[in-house]
Coordinates of C-alpha atoms and ligand atoms in Angstrom, one line a residue:
M1 CA -0.2 0.1 0.2
G2 CA 1.6 3.2 -1.0
G3 CA 0.3 6.9 0.3
V4 CA -2.3 7.4 2.8
F5 CA -5.4 5.1 3.2
Y6 CA -8.9 5.2 4.7
L7 CA -10.7 2.3 6.8
G8 CA -13.9 1.6 6.9
F9 CA -15.6 -0.9 9.4
D10 CA -18.9 -3.0 9.2
L11 CA -20.1 -4.5 12.5
S12 CA -23.2 -6.6 10.9
T13 CA -24.8 -9.3 12.8
Q14 CA -22.9 -12.0 11.4
Q15 CA -19.6 -10.7 11.0
L16 CA -17.2 -7.8 11.5
K17 CA -15.4 -6.4 8.0
C18 CA -12.9 -4.2 7.7
L19 CA -11.8 -2.3 4.2
A20 CA -9.1 -0.1 3.4
I21 CA -9.4 2.2 0.6
D22 CA -6.8 4.3 -0.6
E23 CA -7.1 8.3 -1.9
H24 CA -8.3 7.4 -5.2
R25 CA -11.0 5.3 -3.6
C26 CA -9.3 1.7 -4.7
V27 CA -10.0 -1.1 -2.4
V28 CA -6.5 -2.0 -1.0
G29 CA -7.2 -4.2 1.8
E30 CA -10.1 -6.4 3.1
Q31 CA -10.6 -8.5 5.9
T32 CA -13.6 -9.9 7.7
V33 CA -14.0 -12.2 11.0
E34 CA -16.9 -14.3 10.5
F35 CA -18.5 -14.6 14.2
D36 CA -19.9 -18.4 13.9
K37 CA -16.9 -19.4 12.0
D38 CA -13.8 -17.8 13.8
L39 CA -15.4 -17.4 17.2
P40 CA -17.1 -20.5 17.8
Q41 CA -16.8 -20.2 21.5
Y42 CA -19.6 -18.0 21.6
E43 CA -21.8 -20.6 20.0
T44 CA -23.7 -18.2 18.3
E45 CA -25.8 -19.0 15.5
K46 CA -25.5 -16.4 12.8
G47 CA -24.1 -14.2 15.2
V48 CA -27.0 -14.4 17.6
Y49 CA -28.6 -16.1 20.4
H50 CA -32.7 -17.1 20.1
N51 CA -34.4 -17.8 23.1
G52 CA -38.1 -17.5 22.0
D53 CA -38.6 -13.9 21.0
V54 CA -35.3 -12.7 22.4
V55 CA -32.8 -12.1 20.1
D56 CA -29.3 -10.9 21.2
S57 CA -25.7 -11.1 21.0
P58 CA -22.6 -11.4 23.1
V59 CA -20.7 -8.4 23.4
A60 CA -17.2 -10.0 24.1
Q61 CA -17.5 -11.7 20.6
W62 CA -17.5 -7.8 19.1
L63 CA -14.4 -7.3 21.2
E64 CA -12.3 -10.1 20.1
A65 CA -13.6 -9.2 16.6
F66 CA -12.0 -6.4 16.5
D67 CA -8.6 -7.4 17.9
L68 CA -8.7 -10.6 15.4
V69 CA -9.9 -8.3 12.1
L70 CA -6.9 -5.8 12.7
Q71 CA -4.8 -8.6 13.5
R72 CA -5.5 -10.2 10.3
F73 CA -4.8 -6.6 8.5
V74 CA -1.1 -7.0 10.1
D75 CA -0.7 -10.6 9.2
A76 CA -1.3 -9.9 5.7
G77 CA 1.2 -7.4 5.6
H78 CA -0.4 -4.1 5.5
D79 CA 1.3 -1.0 7.5
L80 CA -1.8 0.5 9.4
S81 CA 0.4 3.8 10.1
K82 CA -0.6 5.3 6.8
V83 CA -4.5 5.1 8.0
V84 CA -5.4 8.5 8.5
A85 CA -9.1 8.2 9.1
I86 CA -11.6 5.7 10.4
S87 CA -15.2 5.5 10.1
G88 CA -17.6 2.6 9.8
S89 CA -21.3 1.2 10.1
C90 CA -23.0 -1.0 12.7
Q91 CA -25.9 -3.0 12.7
Q92 CA -28.8 -0.4 14.0
H93 CA -30.7 -0.4 17.5
G94 CA -28.6 -2.6 19.4
S95 CA -27.8 -1.5 22.6
V96 CA -24.6 -1.7 24.9
Y97 CA -24.8 -1.5 28.7
W98 CA -21.7 -0.6 30.2
T99 CA -20.5 0.0 34.2
E100 CA -19.4 2.8 36.0
E101 CA -15.9 1.4 35.7
A102 CA -15.9 1.1 32.0
C103 CA -14.9 4.8 31.7
E104 CA -11.4 4.3 33.3
L105 CA -11.0 1.2 31.8
L106 CA -11.3 2.5 28.0
E107 CA -8.9 5.3 28.8
N108 CA -6.5 3.0 30.2
L109 CA -6.5 0.3 27.5
Q110 CA -2.8 -1.1 27.1
N111 CA -1.0 -3.3 24.8
G112 CA 0.8 -6.1 26.6
I113 CA -1.5 -6.8 29.8
G114 CA -4.2 -8.6 27.3
S115 CA -6.7 -8.2 24.3
L116 CA -9.8 -6.2 24.5
K117 CA -11.8 -8.9 25.6
D118 CA -9.6 -9.5 28.7
Q119 CA -9.3 -5.9 29.8
L120 CA -12.9 -5.2 29.2
A121 CA -15.4 -8.1 28.8
S122 CA -15.5 -9.3 33.0
T123 CA -15.9 -5.4 34.4
A124 CA -16.8 -3.0 31.8
F125 CA -20.5 -4.4 30.9
A126 CA -23.6 -4.5 33.2
R127 CA -24.9 -6.9 30.5
P128 CA -23.1 -9.5 28.6
T129 CA -25.4 -9.6 25.7
A130 CA -26.6 -6.6 23.7
P131 CA -30.2 -6.7 22.0
N132 CA -30.5 -7.3 18.5
W133 CA -32.6 -6.0 15.8
Q134 CA -34.4 -9.4 15.2
D135 CA -35.3 -9.2 18.9
H136 CA -39.6 -9.4 19.2
S137 CA -39.8 -9.1 22.6
T138 CA -41.1 -6.0 23.4
G139 CA -44.7 -5.6 22.4
K140 CA -45.5 -4.3 25.5
Q141 CA -43.0 -1.5 25.8
C142 CA -44.2 -0.4 22.3
Q143 CA -47.7 0.2 22.9
E144 CA -46.7 1.9 26.5
M145 CA -44.5 4.1 24.6
E146 CA -47.2 5.0 21.7
D147 CA -50.0 5.5 24.3
S148 CA -47.7 7.8 26.0
V149 CA -47.2 10.1 23.2
G150 CA -51.1 9.6 21.7
G151 CA -50.6 6.9 19.2
P152 CA -48.6 5.6 16.4
Q153 CA -48.9 8.8 13.9
E154 CA -47.6 11.0 16.7
M155 CA -44.8 8.7 17.9
A156 CA -43.7 8.9 14.0
R157 CA -43.7 12.3 13.8
I158 CA -41.7 12.7 16.8
T159 CA -39.0 10.0 16.5
G160 CA -39.3 9.4 12.6
S161 CA -40.9 5.7 13.1
R162 CA -44.0 4.4 15.0
A163 CA -42.5 2.2 17.9
H164 CA -40.9 -1.2 16.8
F165 CA -39.9 -4.2 18.7
R166 CA -36.2 -3.8 17.7
F167 CA -35.9 0.1 18.3
T168 CA -33.8 1.1 21.4
G169 CA -36.3 2.7 23.6
P170 CA -38.6 -0.2 23.7
Q171 CA -35.7 -2.3 24.8
I172 CA -34.4 -0.1 27.5
L173 CA -37.7 0.3 28.7
K174 CA -38.3 -3.5 28.8
I175 CA -34.9 -3.8 30.8
I176 CA -35.6 -1.0 33.1
Q177 CA -39.0 -3.1 33.9
E178 CA -37.3 -6.5 34.1
E179 CA -33.9 -6.2 34.9
P180 CA -34.2 -3.3 37.3
D181 CA -30.5 -4.1 39.0
I182 CA -28.9 -4.3 35.6
Y183 CA -30.3 -1.1 34.4
E184 CA -29.1 1.0 37.5
R185 CA -25.7 -0.8 37.2
S186 CA -25.7 0.5 33.7
H187 CA -23.9 3.8 33.7
V188 CA -23.6 4.3 30.3
I189 CA -25.7 2.9 27.3
T190 CA -24.3 3.0 23.7
L191 CA -25.8 2.2 20.4
V192 CA -23.5 -0.3 18.4
S193 CA -22.3 2.6 16.4
N194 CA -20.8 4.4 19.5
F195 CA -19.8 1.3 21.0
A196 CA -17.4 0.9 18.2
T197 CA -16.3 4.7 18.0
S198 CA -15.9 4.5 21.9
L199 CA -13.8 1.2 21.8
L200 CA -11.4 2.4 19.2
C201 CA -11.1 6.2 20.5
G202 CA -10.5 4.5 24.0
K203 CA -13.2 6.9 25.5
F204 CA -16.5 7.4 25.3
V205 CA -18.1 9.0 22.4
P206 CA -21.7 10.4 22.2
L207 CA -24.4 9.1 19.9
E208 CA -24.2 9.6 16.0
E209 CA -27.4 11.5 15.5
A210 CA -28.4 9.8 12.4
D211 CA -28.1 6.3 14.0
A212 CA -30.1 7.9 17.1
C213 CA -32.8 8.1 14.9
G214 CA -33.7 4.3 15.4
M215 CA -34.3 4.7 18.7
N216 CA -37.8 6.0 19.2
L217 CA -36.4 8.3 21.6
Y218 CA -34.8 11.0 19.5
D219 CA -37.2 13.9 18.6
I220 CA -36.1 14.5 15.0
Q221 CA -37.3 18.3 14.4
E222 CA -36.3 19.3 17.6
K223 CA -33.0 18.0 17.1
K224 CA -33.0 16.5 20.7
F225 CA -34.3 13.8 23.1
S226 CA -38.1 13.9 23.3
E227 CA -38.7 15.0 26.9
P228 CA -41.9 13.1 27.3
L229 CA -40.5 9.7 25.9
V230 CA -37.5 10.1 28.1
Q231 CA -39.2 10.9 31.2
L232 CA -41.9 7.9 30.6
L233 CA -38.5 5.5 30.6
E234 CA -37.0 7.5 33.9
N235 CA -41.0 7.1 35.5
N236 CA -40.9 3.2 35.1
R237 CA -37.4 2.9 37.1
Q238 CA -38.3 1.2 40.3
Y239 CA -35.5 2.7 42.5
K240 CA -33.2 5.7 41.1
V241 CA -30.0 4.8 42.4
G242 CA -27.8 5.4 39.4
N243 CA -27.7 8.5 37.1
S244 CA -30.4 9.6 34.8
L245 CA -31.0 8.2 31.2
L246 CA -29.8 11.2 29.4
S247 CA -26.5 11.2 31.4
K248 CA -26.4 7.2 30.6
L249 CA -26.7 8.1 26.9
L250 CA -23.9 10.3 26.9
G251 CA -26.3 13.5 26.6
E252 CA -27.2 14.9 23.2
P253 CA -25.9 13.0 20.2
M254 CA -22.9 14.2 18.0
S255 CA -24.6 16.3 15.0
A256 CA -24.9 14.8 11.6
G257 CA -24.1 16.1 8.2
S258 CA -21.0 17.8 9.8
P259 CA -17.6 16.2 9.8
L260 CA -17.0 16.2 13.4
R261 CA -14.4 14.2 14.8
A262 CA -14.8 11.1 17.3
G263 CA -11.3 11.5 18.4
V264 CA -7.9 9.8 17.7
I265 CA -7.3 6.3 17.7
S266 CA -6.7 5.0 21.2
Q267 CA -2.7 4.1 22.2
Y268 CA -3.8 0.3 22.7
F269 CA -4.3 0.1 18.6
V270 CA -1.1 2.3 18.2
D271 CA 1.1 0.0 20.4
K272 CA -0.5 -3.0 19.1
Y273 CA -1.3 -2.8 15.2
G274 CA 1.0 0.1 14.4
F275 CA -1.6 2.9 13.9
N276 CA -0.1 6.4 13.8
S277 CA -1.2 8.2 17.0
N278 CA -2.7 11.2 15.2
C279 CA -5.2 8.6 13.3
S280 CA -8.7 10.2 13.5
V281 CA -11.8 8.4 14.2
F282 CA -15.0 9.6 13.2
P283 CA -18.5 8.7 14.3
F284 CA -19.6 5.2 12.9
T285 CA -23.4 5.3 11.9
G286 CA -26.0 2.5 11.3
D287 CA -25.6 0.0 8.5
N288 CA -28.5 1.4 6.0
L289 CA -27.2 4.8 6.7
A290 CA -23.6 3.8 5.4
T291 CA -25.5 2.0 2.4
I292 CA -26.9 5.4 1.2
C293 CA -23.1 6.9 1.4
S294 CA -21.6 4.2 -0.7
L295 CA -23.4 5.7 -3.7
P296 CA -23.3 9.2 -5.2
L297 CA -27.2 9.2 -3.7
R298 CA -28.7 13.1 -3.8
N299 CA -31.8 14.6 -2.7
N300 CA -34.6 12.6 -4.5
D301 CA -32.7 9.8 -5.3
V302 CA -33.7 6.2 -4.3
L303 CA -32.0 2.9 -4.0
I304 CA -33.8 -0.3 -4.1
S305 CA -32.3 -3.2 -2.5
L306 CA -33.6 -6.5 -4.1
G307 CA -32.9 -8.7 -1.9
T308 CA -34.8 -11.5 -0.3
S309 CA -37.1 -8.8 1.0
T310 CA -37.2 -5.4 -0.6
T311 CA -35.6 -2.4 1.0
V312 CA -36.2 1.0 -0.4
L313 CA -33.6 3.9 0.8
L314 CA -33.8 7.5 -0.3
V315 CA -32.8 10.7 0.1
T316 CA -35.2 13.7 0.8
D317 CA -35.4 17.1 2.4
Q318 CA -39.1 16.3 3.2
Y319 CA -39.8 15.6 6.6
H320 CA -42.6 13.3 5.9
P321 CA -43.0 10.6 8.5
S322 CA -45.5 8.0 8.2
P323 CA -46.2 4.9 10.7
N324 CA -45.5 2.6 7.6
Y325 CA -42.0 3.5 7.4
H326 CA -38.9 5.1 8.7
L327 CA -37.2 8.5 8.6
F328 CA -33.6 9.1 10.0
I329 CA -31.6 12.3 9.8
H330 CA -28.9 11.8 6.7
P331 CA -25.9 10.9 8.4
T332 CA -23.5 13.3 5.8
I333 CA -25.9 15.6 4.1
P334 CA -27.3 18.5 6.1
D335 CA -31.0 19.1 6.4
H336 CA -31.8 15.9 4.6
Y337 CA -33.3 12.6 5.7
M338 CA -33.1 9.0 4.8
G339 CA -36.3 7.2 4.3
M340 CA -36.5 3.5 4.5
I341 CA -39.6 1.4 3.5
C342 CA -39.1 -2.3 4.1
Y343 CA -41.4 -4.9 2.5
C344 CA -41.5 -8.8 3.5
N345 CA -42.4 -10.0 0.1
G346 CA -39.8 -9.3 -2.7
S347 CA -37.8 -12.4 -4.0
L348 CA -39.6 -15.1 -2.6
A349 CA -42.9 -14.1 -4.1
R350 CA -41.4 -13.6 -7.5
E351 CA -39.5 -17.2 -7.2
Q352 CA -42.9 -18.5 -6.4
I353 CA -44.5 -17.2 -9.8
R354 CA -41.3 -18.2 -11.6
D355 CA -41.7 -22.0 -10.5
Q356 CA -45.2 -22.2 -11.5
L357 CA -44.1 -20.6 -15.0
N358 CA -41.3 -22.9 -15.1
V359 CA -43.9 -26.0 -14.5
V360 CA -46.1 -24.8 -17.6
C361 CA -43.3 -24.0 -19.9
H362 CA -41.7 -27.4 -19.0
D363 CA -38.6 -25.8 -17.9
K364 CA -36.8 -28.4 -15.7
K365 CA -33.6 -26.4 -15.0
L366 CA -34.3 -25.0 -11.2
G367 CA -34.3 -21.6 -10.6
N368 CA -34.1 -20.5 -14.4
W369 CA -35.2 -17.3 -15.0
L370 CA -35.9 -17.1 -18.7
S371 CA -39.5 -17.7 -19.2
F372 CA -40.4 -15.2 -16.3
N373 CA -38.2 -12.6 -18.0
E374 CA -39.3 -13.0 -21.3
A375 CA -43.1 -12.5 -19.8
V376 CA -41.8 -9.4 -17.7
S377 CA -40.4 -7.7 -20.9
D378 CA -43.3 -8.6 -23.1
D379 CA -44.9 -5.7 -24.5
N380 CA -47.6 -7.4 -25.9
I381 CA -48.7 -9.1 -22.8
A382 CA -52.1 -6.8 -22.4
N383 CA -52.4 -6.0 -19.0
D384 CA -53.2 -2.5 -18.9
N385 CA -56.5 -3.1 -17.2
E386 CA -55.1 -6.0 -14.6
L387 CA -53.6 -5.5 -11.2
A388 CA -52.4 -8.2 -8.6
I389 CA -50.6 -8.3 -5.3
Y390 CA -49.1 -11.3 -4.5
F391 CA -48.1 -11.6 -0.7
P392 CA -46.8 -15.0 0.2
L393 CA -46.0 -13.7 3.6
G394 CA -48.3 -10.9 5.9
E395 CA -46.9 -7.6 4.3
I396 CA -45.8 -4.4 6.3
V397 CA -46.7 -1.6 3.8
P398 CA -49.7 -2.3 3.4
S399 CA -49.9 -4.2 7.0
V400 CA -52.1 -7.0 6.0
P401 CA -51.9 -10.8 6.3
A402 CA -50.9 -13.0 3.5
T403 CA -52.7 -13.1 0.7
C404 CA -53.0 -13.2 -3.1
Q405 CA -55.3 -11.0 -5.2
R406 CA -56.4 -10.3 -9.0
V407 CA -58.5 -7.6 -10.2
L408 CA -59.8 -6.1 -13.7
F409 CA -60.4 -2.5 -13.5
E410 CA -61.8 0.2 -15.4
N411 CA -58.7 2.0 -17.2
D412 CA -60.1 5.6 -16.9
T413 CA -61.4 5.6 -13.2
G414 CA -59.3 3.0 -11.6
E415 CA -62.6 1.3 -10.5
I416 CA -62.4 -2.3 -9.7
L417 CA -64.9 -4.2 -11.7
Q418 CA -63.9 -7.9 -11.2
V419 CA -61.9 -10.0 -8.8
V420 CA -60.3 -12.9 -11.0
D421 CA -59.0 -16.2 -9.5
N422 CA -56.5 -16.3 -12.7
F423 CA -55.3 -14.1 -15.5
N424 CA -55.1 -15.6 -19.1
D425 CA -52.0 -17.4 -18.2
L426 CA -49.2 -17.3 -15.8
R427 CA -47.3 -15.1 -18.0
H428 CA -49.5 -12.3 -17.1
D429 CA -48.7 -13.0 -13.4
A430 CA -45.1 -12.8 -14.1
K431 CA -45.4 -8.9 -15.3
N432 CA -48.1 -8.2 -13.1
I433 CA -46.0 -9.2 -9.8
V434 CA -43.1 -7.0 -11.0
E435 CA -45.1 -4.1 -11.8
S436 CA -47.1 -4.2 -8.5
Q437 CA -44.2 -4.5 -6.4
A438 CA -42.9 -1.3 -8.0
L439 CA -45.9 0.5 -8.4
S440 CA -46.2 0.0 -4.3
C441 CA -42.8 1.4 -4.1
R442 CA -43.8 4.3 -6.3
V443 CA -46.5 5.2 -4.2
R444 CA -45.1 5.2 -1.2
V445 CA -41.7 6.9 -2.2
S446 CA -43.8 9.7 -4.1
P447 CA -44.9 11.9 -0.9
L448 CA -41.3 12.0 0.1
L449 CA -40.0 13.7 -2.8
T450 CA -40.0 17.5 -4.1
P451 CA -42.9 18.1 -6.3
R452 CA -41.7 19.3 -9.8
P453 CA -44.9 19.9 -11.9
G454 CA -44.4 18.0 -15.6
A455 CA -46.1 16.6 -18.4
F456 CA -48.3 13.5 -17.8
Y457 CA -50.9 12.7 -20.5
T458 CA -53.5 10.3 -18.4
S459 CA -56.9 11.2 -18.8
I460 CA -57.7 9.8 -15.5
Q461 CA -59.3 12.6 -12.8
I462 CA -56.4 14.0 -11.6
N463 CA -58.1 15.5 -8.6
T464 CA -59.3 12.1 -7.4
M465 CA -58.0 11.7 -3.4
V466 CA -55.7 8.8 -3.3
K467 CA -55.3 6.9 0.2
F468 CA -52.3 4.9 0.5
D469 CA -51.8 3.7 4.5
Y470 CA -51.9 6.9 6.3
D471 CA -51.8 9.5 3.5
E472 CA -54.6 10.7 1.6
L473 CA -53.5 12.9 -1.3
P474 CA -54.7 14.3 -4.9
L475 CA -53.8 12.0 -7.7
T476 CA -51.5 14.8 -9.0
A477 CA -49.3 14.4 -6.0
Y478 CA -48.1 10.9 -7.3
F479 CA -47.4 12.3 -10.8
E480 CA -45.7 15.6 -9.9
R481 CA -43.1 13.5 -7.3
R482 CA -40.7 11.4 -8.9
P483 CA -37.1 10.4 -8.3
A484 CA -34.3 11.9 -9.9
H485 CA -32.4 8.7 -10.0
A486 CA -33.0 5.2 -8.9
Y487 CA -30.1 2.5 -8.1
F488 CA -30.5 -1.1 -7.8
V489 CA -28.5 -3.3 -5.6
G490 CA -29.3 -6.8 -4.2
G491 CA -29.7 -10.3 -5.4
A492 CA -32.2 -9.4 -7.9
S493 CA -30.6 -6.4 -9.3
K494 CA -28.7 -8.9 -11.7
N495 CA -31.9 -9.1 -13.6
L496 CA -32.4 -6.8 -16.4
A497 CA -35.8 -7.4 -17.0
I498 CA -36.9 -7.1 -13.5
V499 CA -34.9 -3.8 -13.2
K500 CA -36.0 -2.4 -16.1
R501 CA -39.7 -2.8 -15.7
F502 CA -39.2 -1.7 -12.2
S503 CA -37.5 1.7 -13.4
Q504 CA -40.3 2.2 -16.0
V505 CA -42.7 2.1 -13.1
L506 CA -40.9 3.7 -10.5
G507 CA -40.3 6.7 -13.4
A508 CA -37.0 8.2 -12.3
T509 CA -36.6 11.6 -14.2
E510 CA -33.0 11.0 -15.2
S511 CA -31.5 7.4 -14.8
N512 CA -31.8 4.1 -13.5
F513 CA -28.2 2.3 -12.4
R514 CA -27.3 -0.7 -11.1
S515 CA -24.5 -1.5 -8.8
E516 CA -23.0 -4.8 -7.6
N517 CA -21.2 -3.7 -4.8
P518 CA -21.2 -6.4 -2.0
N519 CA -19.5 -4.2 0.5
S520 CA -21.6 -1.3 0.4
C521 CA -22.1 -0.7 4.4
A522 CA -18.1 -0.8 4.5
V523 CA -17.5 1.2 1.6
G524 CA -20.1 3.9 3.2
G525 CA -18.0 3.8 6.1
C526 CA -14.6 4.4 3.9
Y527 CA -16.2 7.4 2.1
K528 CA -17.3 9.0 5.3
A529 CA -14.1 8.6 6.9
M530 CA -12.5 10.1 3.9
W531 CA -14.9 12.8 3.0
S532 CA -14.6 13.7 7.1
Y533 CA -10.9 13.8 7.2
L534 CA -10.5 16.2 3.8
Q535 CA -13.3 18.6 5.2
Q536 CA -11.3 19.3 8.0
S537 CA -8.1 20.0 6.3
E538 CA -9.8 21.9 3.4
S539 CA -10.9 25.5 3.9
Q540 CA -14.0 25.3 1.4
P541 CA -16.0 22.6 2.5
T542 CA -17.6 20.2 0.0
N543 CA -20.9 18.7 0.4
F544 CA -20.8 15.3 0.6
G545 CA -22.8 14.6 -2.6
M546 CA -20.5 16.6 -4.4
F547 CA -17.7 15.0 -2.8
L548 CA -19.0 11.4 -4.4
K549 CA -20.3 12.7 -7.7
E550 CA -16.9 14.2 -8.3
R551 CA -15.1 11.2 -7.0
F552 CA -17.3 7.9 -8.7
Q553 CA -16.2 6.7 -11.8
P554 CA -19.1 6.2 -14.4
T555 CA -17.9 2.5 -14.8
E556 CA -18.6 1.5 -11.3
L557 CA -22.2 1.7 -12.2
Q558 CA -24.2 0.3 -15.0
L559 CA -26.4 2.7 -16.7
V560 CA -29.8 0.5 -16.9
I561 CA -32.3 2.6 -18.8
K562 CA -32.5 6.5 -18.9
G563 CA -35.8 8.4 -17.9
D564 CA -38.9 7.1 -20.1
D565 CA -41.9 9.6 -19.5
K566 CA -44.2 7.4 -22.0
A567 CA -43.5 4.1 -20.3
W568 CA -44.2 5.8 -16.5
D569 CA -47.1 7.6 -17.9
K570 CA -48.8 4.2 -18.2
Y571 CA -48.8 3.1 -15.2
N572 CA -50.5 6.3 -13.7
R573 CA -53.2 4.7 -14.6
K574 CA -52.9 1.8 -12.3
I575 CA -52.4 4.2 -9.3
V576 CA -56.0 4.6 -8.2
A577 CA -57.0 1.0 -8.8
L578 CA -54.1 -0.1 -6.2
S579 CA -55.2 2.1 -3.9
R580 CA -58.7 0.9 -4.1
L581 CA -57.6 -3.0 -4.1
E582 CA -55.3 -2.2 -0.9
Q583 CA -58.2 -0.6 0.8
S584 CA -60.6 -3.7 0.2
L585 CA -57.9 -5.8 1.9
Q586 CA -58.0 -3.9 5.2
H587 CA -61.9 -4.5 5.4
Ligands
ADP1 P1 -30.4 -11.0 1.0 O1 -31.2 -9.8 0.8 O2 -30.8 -12.1 1.8 O3 -28.9 -10.6 1.2 P2 -29.3 -11.4 -1.9 O4 -29.5 -10.0 -1.8 O5 -28.6 -12.1 -2.3 O6 -29.7 -11.7 -0.4 O7 -30.8 -11.6 -2.7 C1 -31.2 -13.2 -2.6 C2 -32.3 -12.9 -3.8 O8 -31.9 -12.6 -5.2 C3 -33.1 -14.3 -3.9 O9 -34.2 -14.7 -2.9 C4 -33.1 -14.3 -5.4 O10 -34.4 -14.7 -6.0 C5 -32.9 -13.1 -5.9 N1 -31.7 -13.4 -7.2 C6 -30.8 -13.9 -7.6 N2 -30.6 -14.0 -8.7 C7 -31.4 -13.4 -9.3 C8 -31.8 -13.2 -10.7 N3 -30.9 -13.6 -12.0 N4 -33.0 -12.9 -11.1 C9 -33.9 -12.6 -10.4 N5 -33.9 -12.8 -9.0 C10 -32.6 -13.2 -8.5
XUL2 C1 -33.0 -1.8 9.9 C2 -32.9 -3.1 10.7 C3 -31.6 -3.7 9.9 C4 -30.5 -3.9 10.7 C5 -29.5 -4.9 10.2 O1 -34.1 -1.0 10.7 O2 -33.1 -3.3 11.7 O3 -31.5 -3.4 9.0 O4 -29.8 -2.6 10.7 O5 -28.3 -4.7 10.7

């Protein structure tokens, strides 16, 4: 490795990854510690312990992973003294409970007297495990928190999300109620992100503001912890021997959007792995937040992750919260937010139709997408008056149990004419599933985008009011708010037929790209480190979006299709029908 370089960590559920990039953003090193395989003594399954609804991870496993991943860098011959800045990403929502002694222990970490685990594991933590985002055990606490502020809508307005099992506030409330001794012994509570930053800096580092939005405790518009929510947790304490919740959380978070440094690397890492003692550490953020930092995403751009489930991430300057999705403060762009919409039914539902179609087409090759793709791309399949939703699993948006519904509708009004058991043939289902999945994303994304009046040709009554979830907007709102760019990632983004059709329905005005970077969270961490570091030494601050735009090579992204107004306009006619179909499921 030549000149300076930057490290990006990704502490996820199953592994700790660390990526090194040089000043040209080329990856020059990569090491991973897989928890189940490399640290079998913890006996975790996919990185976690399951006990009924309770899912948690051993904190000591993460301590060992940090030592191991850095040792692997050194063993691979990398000179860590060239690292000028570090940042990273972590699984969201998890929380780590530290004792009063932890502060001194962190500040006195020393090489030569043992590993991080030896020096911290037995005395620095009030709880040996951290609740994991897969935990489902806080239903009671979610209800109490929503009731205390006046319901899910108000909770979403304050904190960017309604109360969720995995969010940190309900998890802390459960510990207050069920493990009062442990709670009182917890002098400091960190998220996984500032656990990692604190470890590397050898001192407690406050929360990072963007990741703090995953707690159901932070008032996003006021930019401070919500007093009524913090008070509710305080009121649940059985005895108040320890410090206040706000003090445990290390006060208000470090402001996102600015390149504020968390500190320099602790002497422990300097002595043990050869880091330079000036090496800067910038606040770690959540994994989804780091993902949007890995691509040149700007205001009104969307990222669609076509994995097992479908996740839509988008950058917006509109604070339009809803109980159906999440809003977080953007980690690097001031006055912007990241929207996150999670669907359960993504690839699995498409695979079911693919398999049924392959049976009919006598295609015996397991998992072959050929017939499915032909149908999805076929403009001669006449499905303009067809609409269907395919939810083999209960869905999050809209919130309905598992169902499959096919309807025919009146093209000019969107009125549903008939529920049918089947369409002409299964090729219609292939085309309809991709279209309706994309249309569902489109109508949820629209209210979060900036309105930009443009041409549309649809003859349908444009002042018709359309209802999706908690939103009721005139139809025009869905025409005027379009993404600028769409980026497709995840397993099914390999499939051009799916991505092209998705792109047409979503209607990005500029272009649609796909990216095949398997390390997006760690890459986002590297870019955050690099941008933050360069900002500190430059007199003219560069906005993070511009920084990425300037540095991104066009070859890193594959252009799938340019914005196509005509193709997009065709789907305007299906919006009213989708709204009616979804509402018929709620009754
Ligand atoms: P995860 O979400 O679990 O991280 P991936 O992002 O790897 O997983 O996505 C896995 C999904 O990608 C699979 O369920 C599969 O259906 C889908 N997939 C993979 N290749 C293709 C393809 N060529 N066409 C359509 N879907 C695909
Ligand atoms: C997001 C969430 C997951 C974790 C995975 O809300 O719970 O994406 O961040 O690590």
